[in-house]
Amino acid sequence: MTWPPSLAAEVEQRFGSPCSHPIQGDCDAKRDAAGVAAFRDTLINGVDRKTAVTKHFLQQNNWDLFAQVFTESHCIGHQCWHVHDPTHQWHDADLARNVGDPIKDVYKAIDTAIGEILKDIDEETTVIVFVSHGMGQTNIPYGFLEKFLLQLKVAVPPKIPANNVTGPLLQRRSLAFLYRMWQKIPSDVQKFLAPIIYPLSHKLSSDSGPLVDRAGSKCFSIHDTPSHAGIRVNLVGREPEGKVQPGLEFQQFCMELEKDLLGIINVKTGKPVIQRIVRTADYYSGENLAHLPDLLVEWYEEDPIPAVFSEKFGKISTNFWHPRTGHHRAGGMFLAFGPSIQPGTVDRTVSLMDYAPTIAQLLNVSLPDVDGRPIDELLMPLHAPQASSRRDT
């Protein structure tokens, strides 16, 4: 999407299509050496094209604000962390010897691109280079929390009609088989099969149904990812078929659930699987609070988890494989320079929410009712009051 709409045709004619992202569709796949190299080269080509687009349009107007996002670092981190990291549980040393370090290659390409763009920036321009988060090994599978809720018997599986006892199970097994076979297919073959496989996979996934019956459970997971997950309690008066009464029963249920979840141990390390559980209401308020999960789960995601143990359900195996061998880590970084920014470092953690009010203040634009606050280290020299030439007597 562009504005004006006619700009899209100009971009496509000058730089080719697509320019928004070099990878179209789902990029999750198990790749051989040739596939990894091709994936890396495609992303680097995307970096080069974005650089050309940026340099071209940077010269077209007297911009108040100009931004470019290099999403290629995100894609390569998800797909190739097992090649980059020799300590990864799925590291392939032969693959790494054949293709090198694809993550480093893409990062270097982005670093070079930023340098090329900055050549066109004058000394009166303020520049912020923002890296939103880190990456690391994927040690937590998608849907991990949902399985724990079932094991703890605070969630129940869906009821299967008597005339379709084997249907959902067969569909889930077919989906798992299809998924395993897909990972073994070379990436250059996948692109030809994708128009057939993706719709079939979506249909099997939709028809097989969920693992948890939300209406029949005391709670259920939301956004159950390798970084974090949410738990929503099936609260009477809030959910259509509530099971837990608000007030004391709700509080006791949450306390017991927190205790049970925090007691789940990684058998390999002896450490808890969950780093902490946060009550959403302790951090958020307002009329939309009821739309959020009641509990937020932060995984301890630094170690592989081949099996877990709980006093409530014993030991269970948790081995898994996923094409996203790298996943997000909290904590990023930023670099900033400009005519009014003094050299130095910020000795505190800056919130993601602080950048919008900071940029607004740099532009002298009002941005009321936001959660963040301007980053003083980027603004104080610019907005410091002028010293008075009059002496008080």
Coordinates of C-alpha atoms in Angstrom, one line a residue:
M1 CA 0.0 0.0 0.0
T2 CA 1.3 3.4 -0.9
W3 CA 0.2 7.0 -0.8
P4 CA -0.5 8.3 -3.4
P5 CA -1.7 4.9 -4.8
S6 CA 0.2 5.6 -8.1
L7 CA 3.5 5.4 -6.2
A8 CA 3.2 1.6 -6.0
A9 CA 3.6 1.3 -9.8
E10 CA 6.6 3.6 -9.8
V11 CA 8.3 1.6 -7.0
E12 CA 7.6 -1.7 -8.8
Q13 CA 8.8 -0.4 -12.2
R14 CA 12.0 1.1 -10.7
F15 CA 12.9 -1.5 -8.1
G16 CA 10.9 -4.6 -8.9
S17 CA 8.2 -6.4 -7.0
P18 CA 7.8 -7.0 -4.2
C19 CA 9.8 -4.4 -2.3
S20 CA 8.2 -4.7 1.1
H21 CA 9.7 -8.1 1.8
P22 CA 11.8 -10.5 -0.2
I23 CA 10.1 -13.6 1.2
Q24 CA 6.4 -14.1 0.3
G25 CA 4.1 -16.4 2.2
D26 CA 5.2 -18.7 5.0
C27 CA 9.0 -19.0 5.2
D28 CA 9.0 -21.8 7.8
A29 CA 10.9 -24.8 6.4
K30 CA 13.7 -27.3 7.1
R31 CA 16.4 -26.4 4.6
D32 CA 19.4 -28.3 3.3
A33 CA 22.7 -26.4 2.6
A34 CA 21.5 -25.2 -0.7
G35 CA 18.2 -24.0 0.7
V36 CA 19.8 -22.2 3.6
A37 CA 22.2 -20.4 1.2
A38 CA 19.4 -19.5 -1.2
F39 CA 17.3 -18.2 1.7
R40 CA 20.2 -16.1 3.0
D41 CA 21.0 -14.7 -0.4
T42 CA 17.3 -13.8 -1.0
L43 CA 17.2 -11.9 2.3
I44 CA 20.5 -10.1 1.4
N45 CA 19.0 -9.2 -1.9
G46 CA 16.0 -7.8 -0.1
V47 CA 18.4 -5.6 2.1
D48 CA 20.0 -4.3 -1.1
R49 CA 16.7 -3.4 -2.7
K50 CA 15.4 -1.7 0.4
T51 CA 18.7 0.3 0.5
A52 CA 18.2 1.4 -3.1
V53 CA 14.5 2.4 -2.4
T54 CA 15.5 4.3 0.8
K55 CA 18.3 6.2 -0.9
H56 CA 16.1 7.1 -3.8
F57 CA 13.1 8.4 -1.8
L58 CA 15.3 10.1 0.8
Q59 CA 16.3 12.5 -1.9
Q60 CA 12.8 13.2 -3.2
N61 CA 11.4 15.5 -0.5
N62 CA 12.4 17.6 2.5
W63 CA 11.2 15.0 5.0
D64 CA 10.3 15.7 8.6
L65 CA 10.5 12.0 9.4
F66 CA 11.8 9.1 7.3
A67 CA 11.9 5.5 8.4
Q68 CA 12.9 2.1 7.0
V69 CA 12.6 -1.3 8.6
F70 CA 15.0 -4.1 7.8
T71 CA 12.9 -7.2 8.6
E72 CA 15.4 -9.5 7.1
S73 CA 17.3 -9.8 10.4
H74 CA 14.1 -11.1 12.0
C75 CA 13.5 -13.8 9.4
I76 CA 17.1 -15.1 9.3
G77 CA 17.1 -15.2 13.2
H78 CA 14.0 -17.4 13.3
Q79 CA 15.1 -19.8 10.5
C80 CA 18.8 -20.2 10.9
W81 CA 19.7 -19.9 14.6
H82 CA 20.7 -23.6 14.6
V83 CA 23.3 -22.8 12.0
H84 CA 24.7 -19.8 13.8
D85 CA 24.8 -21.2 17.3
P86 CA 27.1 -24.2 17.9
T87 CA 25.4 -24.9 21.3
H88 CA 22.0 -25.2 19.8
Q89 CA 20.3 -28.6 20.4
W90 CA 19.7 -28.9 16.6
H91 CA 23.0 -27.5 15.5
D92 CA 24.3 -29.1 12.3
A93 CA 28.1 -28.7 12.1
D94 CA 28.3 -29.9 8.5
L95 CA 25.7 -27.5 7.4
A96 CA 27.5 -24.7 9.2
R97 CA 30.8 -25.6 7.4
N98 CA 29.1 -25.6 4.1
V99 CA 27.2 -22.3 4.3
G100 CA 29.0 -20.3 7.0
D101 CA 27.0 -18.1 9.3
P102 CA 23.9 -16.9 7.5
I103 CA 22.8 -14.7 10.4
K104 CA 26.1 -12.9 10.5
D105 CA 26.0 -12.5 6.7
V106 CA 22.5 -10.8 6.8
Y107 CA 23.5 -8.7 9.8
K108 CA 26.6 -7.5 7.9
A109 CA 24.5 -6.7 4.9
I110 CA 22.1 -4.5 7.0
D111 CA 25.1 -2.8 8.7
T112 CA 26.5 -2.0 5.3
A113 CA 23.1 -0.8 4.2
I114 CA 22.8 1.6 7.1
G115 CA 26.3 3.0 6.3
E116 CA 25.2 3.6 2.7
I117 CA 22.1 5.4 3.7
L118 CA 23.9 7.5 6.3
K119 CA 26.2 8.8 3.5
D120 CA 23.1 10.8 2.3
I121 CA 22.3 12.3 5.7
D122 CA 23.5 15.8 6.5
E123 CA 24.9 16.9 9.8
E124 CA 21.7 18.5 10.9
T125 CA 19.7 15.3 10.8
T126 CA 18.9 13.3 14.0
V127 CA 19.3 9.6 13.4
I128 CA 18.0 6.7 15.6
V129 CA 19.0 3.1 14.9
F130 CA 16.5 0.9 16.8
V131 CA 16.8 -2.8 17.4
S132 CA 13.6 -3.9 19.0
H133 CA 14.6 -7.2 20.6
G134 CA 17.1 -10.0 20.7
M135 CA 17.0 -13.6 19.4
G136 CA 18.1 -16.9 20.9
Q137 CA 17.5 -20.7 20.7
T138 CA 13.9 -21.9 20.4
N139 CA 13.6 -24.1 23.5
I140 CA 9.8 -23.8 24.1
P141 CA 7.3 -25.3 21.7
Y142 CA 4.2 -23.5 20.5
G143 CA 1.2 -24.7 22.6
F144 CA 3.4 -25.7 25.6
L145 CA 1.2 -24.1 28.2
E146 CA -2.0 -25.6 26.9
K147 CA -0.5 -29.1 27.5
F148 CA 0.4 -28.2 31.1
L149 CA -3.2 -27.0 31.7
L150 CA -4.5 -30.3 30.5
Q151 CA -2.1 -32.2 32.6
L152 CA -3.1 -30.2 35.7
K153 CA -6.7 -30.9 34.8
V154 CA -7.7 -27.3 34.9
A155 CA -8.5 -27.6 31.2
V156 CA -10.3 -30.4 29.5
P157 CA -10.1 -31.8 25.9
P158 CA -13.1 -31.3 23.6
K159 CA -15.9 -33.8 23.7
I160 CA -15.8 -36.0 20.6
P161 CA -19.2 -37.0 19.1
A162 CA -19.8 -40.8 19.4
N163 CA -20.1 -41.0 15.6
N164 CA -16.8 -39.3 15.0
V165 CA -14.4 -40.8 17.6
T166 CA -11.5 -41.3 15.3
G167 CA -12.0 -38.2 13.1
P168 CA -10.1 -35.4 15.0
L169 CA -7.4 -37.8 16.1
L170 CA -6.9 -39.0 12.6
Q171 CA -6.8 -35.5 11.2
R172 CA -4.2 -34.4 13.8
R173 CA -2.0 -37.4 13.0
S174 CA -2.4 -36.7 9.3
L175 CA -1.4 -33.1 10.0
A176 CA 1.6 -34.1 12.0
F177 CA 2.7 -36.6 9.3
L178 CA 2.2 -33.9 6.6
Y179 CA 4.3 -31.5 8.7
R180 CA 7.1 -34.0 9.1
M181 CA 7.2 -34.9 5.4
W182 CA 7.1 -31.2 4.5
Q183 CA 10.3 -30.5 6.5
K184 CA 12.2 -33.2 4.5
I185 CA 11.3 -31.8 1.1
P186 CA 14.0 -29.6 -0.4
S187 CA 13.1 -25.9 -0.4
D188 CA 13.2 -25.6 -4.2
V189 CA 10.6 -28.3 -4.4
Q190 CA 8.5 -26.8 -1.6
K191 CA 7.7 -23.7 -3.6
F192 CA 6.0 -25.8 -6.3
L193 CA 4.0 -27.8 -3.8
A194 CA 3.1 -24.9 -1.6
P195 CA -0.2 -24.0 -3.5
I196 CA -1.4 -27.6 -2.8
I197 CA 0.1 -28.2 0.7
Y198 CA -0.8 -25.0 2.4
P199 CA -4.6 -25.2 1.8
L200 CA -4.6 -28.9 2.7
S201 CA -2.7 -28.1 5.9
H202 CA -5.0 -25.3 6.8
K203 CA -8.1 -27.5 6.2
L204 CA -6.7 -30.4 8.4
S205 CA -5.8 -27.9 11.1
S206 CA -9.2 -26.3 11.1
D207 CA -11.1 -29.6 10.9
S208 CA -9.1 -31.4 13.6
G209 CA -10.4 -28.9 16.2
P210 CA -8.7 -27.5 19.3
L211 CA -6.9 -29.5 22.0
V212 CA -8.9 -27.7 24.7
D213 CA -12.6 -27.2 25.2
R214 CA -12.6 -23.7 26.4
A215 CA -16.2 -23.7 27.5
G216 CA -15.7 -26.8 29.6
S217 CA -12.4 -25.8 31.2
K218 CA -11.7 -23.7 34.2
C219 CA -9.1 -21.8 32.2
F220 CA -7.4 -21.8 28.8
S221 CA -4.3 -20.4 27.2
I222 CA -4.0 -17.4 24.8
H223 CA -1.2 -16.6 22.5
D224 CA 0.8 -19.7 23.6
T225 CA 4.2 -19.0 22.1
P226 CA 7.9 -19.8 22.9
S227 CA 8.4 -16.4 24.5
H228 CA 5.3 -16.1 26.7
A229 CA 1.7 -17.1 27.0
G230 CA -1.5 -15.9 28.6
I231 CA -4.1 -17.6 30.7
R232 CA -7.7 -16.6 30.8
V233 CA -9.9 -17.9 33.6
N234 CA -13.3 -19.1 32.6
L235 CA -15.0 -16.6 34.9
V236 CA -18.7 -16.7 35.7
G237 CA -20.4 -13.5 34.5
R238 CA -17.7 -12.7 32.0
E239 CA -17.4 -15.9 29.9
P240 CA -20.5 -17.5 28.2
E241 CA -20.2 -20.7 30.3
G242 CA -18.1 -19.6 33.3
K243 CA -16.8 -22.1 35.7
V244 CA -15.0 -20.0 38.3
Q245 CA -16.8 -17.5 40.5
P246 CA -15.3 -14.0 40.7
G247 CA -13.9 -12.8 44.0
L248 CA -12.4 -15.2 46.5
E249 CA -12.8 -18.3 44.4
F250 CA -11.0 -16.6 41.5
Q251 CA -8.2 -15.4 43.7
Q252 CA -7.7 -18.9 45.2
F253 CA -7.8 -20.5 41.8
C254 CA -5.1 -18.2 40.4
M255 CA -2.9 -18.7 43.5
E256 CA -3.1 -22.5 43.2
L257 CA -2.5 -22.4 39.5
E258 CA 0.5 -20.2 39.8
K259 CA 1.9 -22.5 42.4
D260 CA 1.4 -25.6 40.3
L261 CA 2.8 -24.0 37.1
L262 CA 5.9 -22.6 38.9
G263 CA 6.5 -26.1 40.3
I264 CA 7.0 -27.6 36.9
I265 CA 10.8 -28.4 36.6
N266 CA 13.1 -28.9 33.6
V267 CA 14.4 -32.5 34.3
K268 CA 17.7 -31.7 32.5
T269 CA 18.6 -28.6 34.5
G270 CA 16.5 -28.9 37.7
K271 CA 15.3 -25.3 37.0
P272 CA 11.7 -24.1 36.8
V273 CA 10.3 -24.1 33.3
I274 CA 8.4 -20.8 34.0
Q275 CA 10.4 -17.8 35.1
R276 CA 7.5 -15.8 36.5
I277 CA 3.7 -15.4 36.3
V278 CA 2.3 -11.9 36.3
R279 CA -1.3 -10.8 37.3
T280 CA -2.4 -8.6 34.4
A281 CA -4.5 -6.4 36.7
D282 CA -1.3 -5.5 38.6
Y283 CA 0.0 -3.7 35.5
Y284 CA -3.0 -2.7 33.5
S285 CA -6.3 -1.0 34.2
G286 CA -9.3 0.5 32.4
E287 CA -12.5 -0.6 30.8
N288 CA -10.7 -3.0 28.4
L289 CA -8.9 -5.0 31.1
A290 CA -11.6 -7.7 30.9
H291 CA -10.5 -8.5 27.3
L292 CA -7.0 -9.4 28.4
P293 CA -5.6 -12.7 29.8
D294 CA -5.8 -12.8 33.6
L295 CA -2.3 -14.3 34.0
L296 CA 0.8 -13.7 31.9
V297 CA 3.4 -16.5 31.8
E298 CA 7.1 -15.8 31.1
W299 CA 9.1 -18.9 30.2
Y300 CA 12.6 -19.7 31.3
E301 CA 13.7 -20.1 27.7
E302 CA 17.5 -20.4 27.8
D303 CA 17.8 -24.2 28.1
P304 CA 16.5 -27.1 26.1
I305 CA 13.7 -29.0 27.8
P306 CA 13.7 -32.7 26.9
A307 CA 11.3 -33.6 29.7
V308 CA 9.5 -31.9 32.7
F309 CA 8.5 -33.1 36.1
S310 CA 5.6 -32.0 38.3
E311 CA 4.4 -33.2 41.7
K312 CA 0.9 -33.1 40.2
F313 CA 1.4 -35.1 37.0
G314 CA 4.9 -36.7 37.2
K315 CA 7.4 -36.8 34.4
I316 CA 6.5 -36.3 30.7
S317 CA 8.6 -36.0 27.6
T318 CA 8.6 -32.7 25.8
N319 CA 10.9 -33.2 22.9
F320 CA 9.9 -31.3 19.8
W321 CA 11.2 -29.8 16.5
H322 CA 10.1 -26.6 14.8
P323 CA 11.5 -24.8 11.8
R324 CA 11.8 -21.6 13.7
T325 CA 15.0 -22.7 15.5
G326 CA 15.5 -19.1 16.9
H327 CA 13.0 -17.1 18.8
H328 CA 12.6 -13.7 20.4
R329 CA 14.4 -12.6 23.5
A330 CA 13.5 -9.6 25.6
G331 CA 15.9 -6.6 25.4
G332 CA 17.1 -4.6 22.5
M333 CA 19.3 -1.6 21.8
F334 CA 19.4 1.8 20.2
L335 CA 22.0 4.1 18.8
A336 CA 21.3 7.8 18.3
F337 CA 23.2 10.8 17.1
G338 CA 22.4 14.3 15.9
P339 CA 23.4 17.9 16.2
S340 CA 21.9 18.2 19.7
I341 CA 22.8 14.8 21.2
Q342 CA 25.8 14.6 23.5
P343 CA 28.2 11.6 23.4
G344 CA 27.5 9.0 26.1
T345 CA 25.5 6.0 27.1
V346 CA 22.1 5.6 28.7
D347 CA 22.6 3.8 32.0
R348 CA 19.0 2.6 32.4
T349 CA 16.5 0.5 30.5
V350 CA 14.4 2.5 28.0
S351 CA 10.9 1.4 27.4
L352 CA 9.6 0.6 23.9
M353 CA 6.8 3.1 24.6
D354 CA 9.3 5.9 25.0
Y355 CA 10.2 6.2 21.4
A356 CA 6.9 7.7 20.1
P357 CA 6.9 10.6 22.5
T358 CA 10.6 11.2 21.9
I359 CA 10.2 11.4 18.2
A360 CA 7.1 13.6 18.6
Q361 CA 9.0 16.0 20.7
L362 CA 11.9 16.1 18.3
L363 CA 9.3 17.1 15.6
N364 CA 7.6 19.5 18.0
V365 CA 4.4 17.6 17.6
S366 CA 2.0 17.1 20.5
L367 CA 1.3 13.5 21.4
P368 CA -1.0 13.4 24.4
D369 CA -2.3 10.4 26.4
V370 CA 0.6 7.9 25.8
D371 CA 2.1 5.5 28.2
G372 CA 5.7 6.3 27.4
R373 CA 7.8 9.4 28.2
P374 CA 10.4 11.2 26.2
I375 CA 14.0 9.9 26.4
D376 CA 15.6 12.9 28.2
E377 CA 19.1 12.0 27.0
L378 CA 18.1 12.6 23.4
L379 CA 16.2 15.8 24.2
M380 CA 17.6 17.7 27.1
P381 CA 20.4 19.5 25.2
L382 CA 17.9 20.5 22.5
H383 CA 15.3 21.9 24.8
A384 CA 17.4 23.1 27.7
P385 CA 16.4 26.7 28.7
Q386 CA 18.7 29.4 27.7
A387 CA 20.8 31.0 30.4
S388 CA 19.7 34.5 31.3
S389 CA 22.1 37.3 30.6
R390 CA 20.8 39.3 33.5
R391 CA 22.3 38.9 37.0
D392 CA 20.1 39.0 40.0
T393 CA 21.3 41.5 42.6

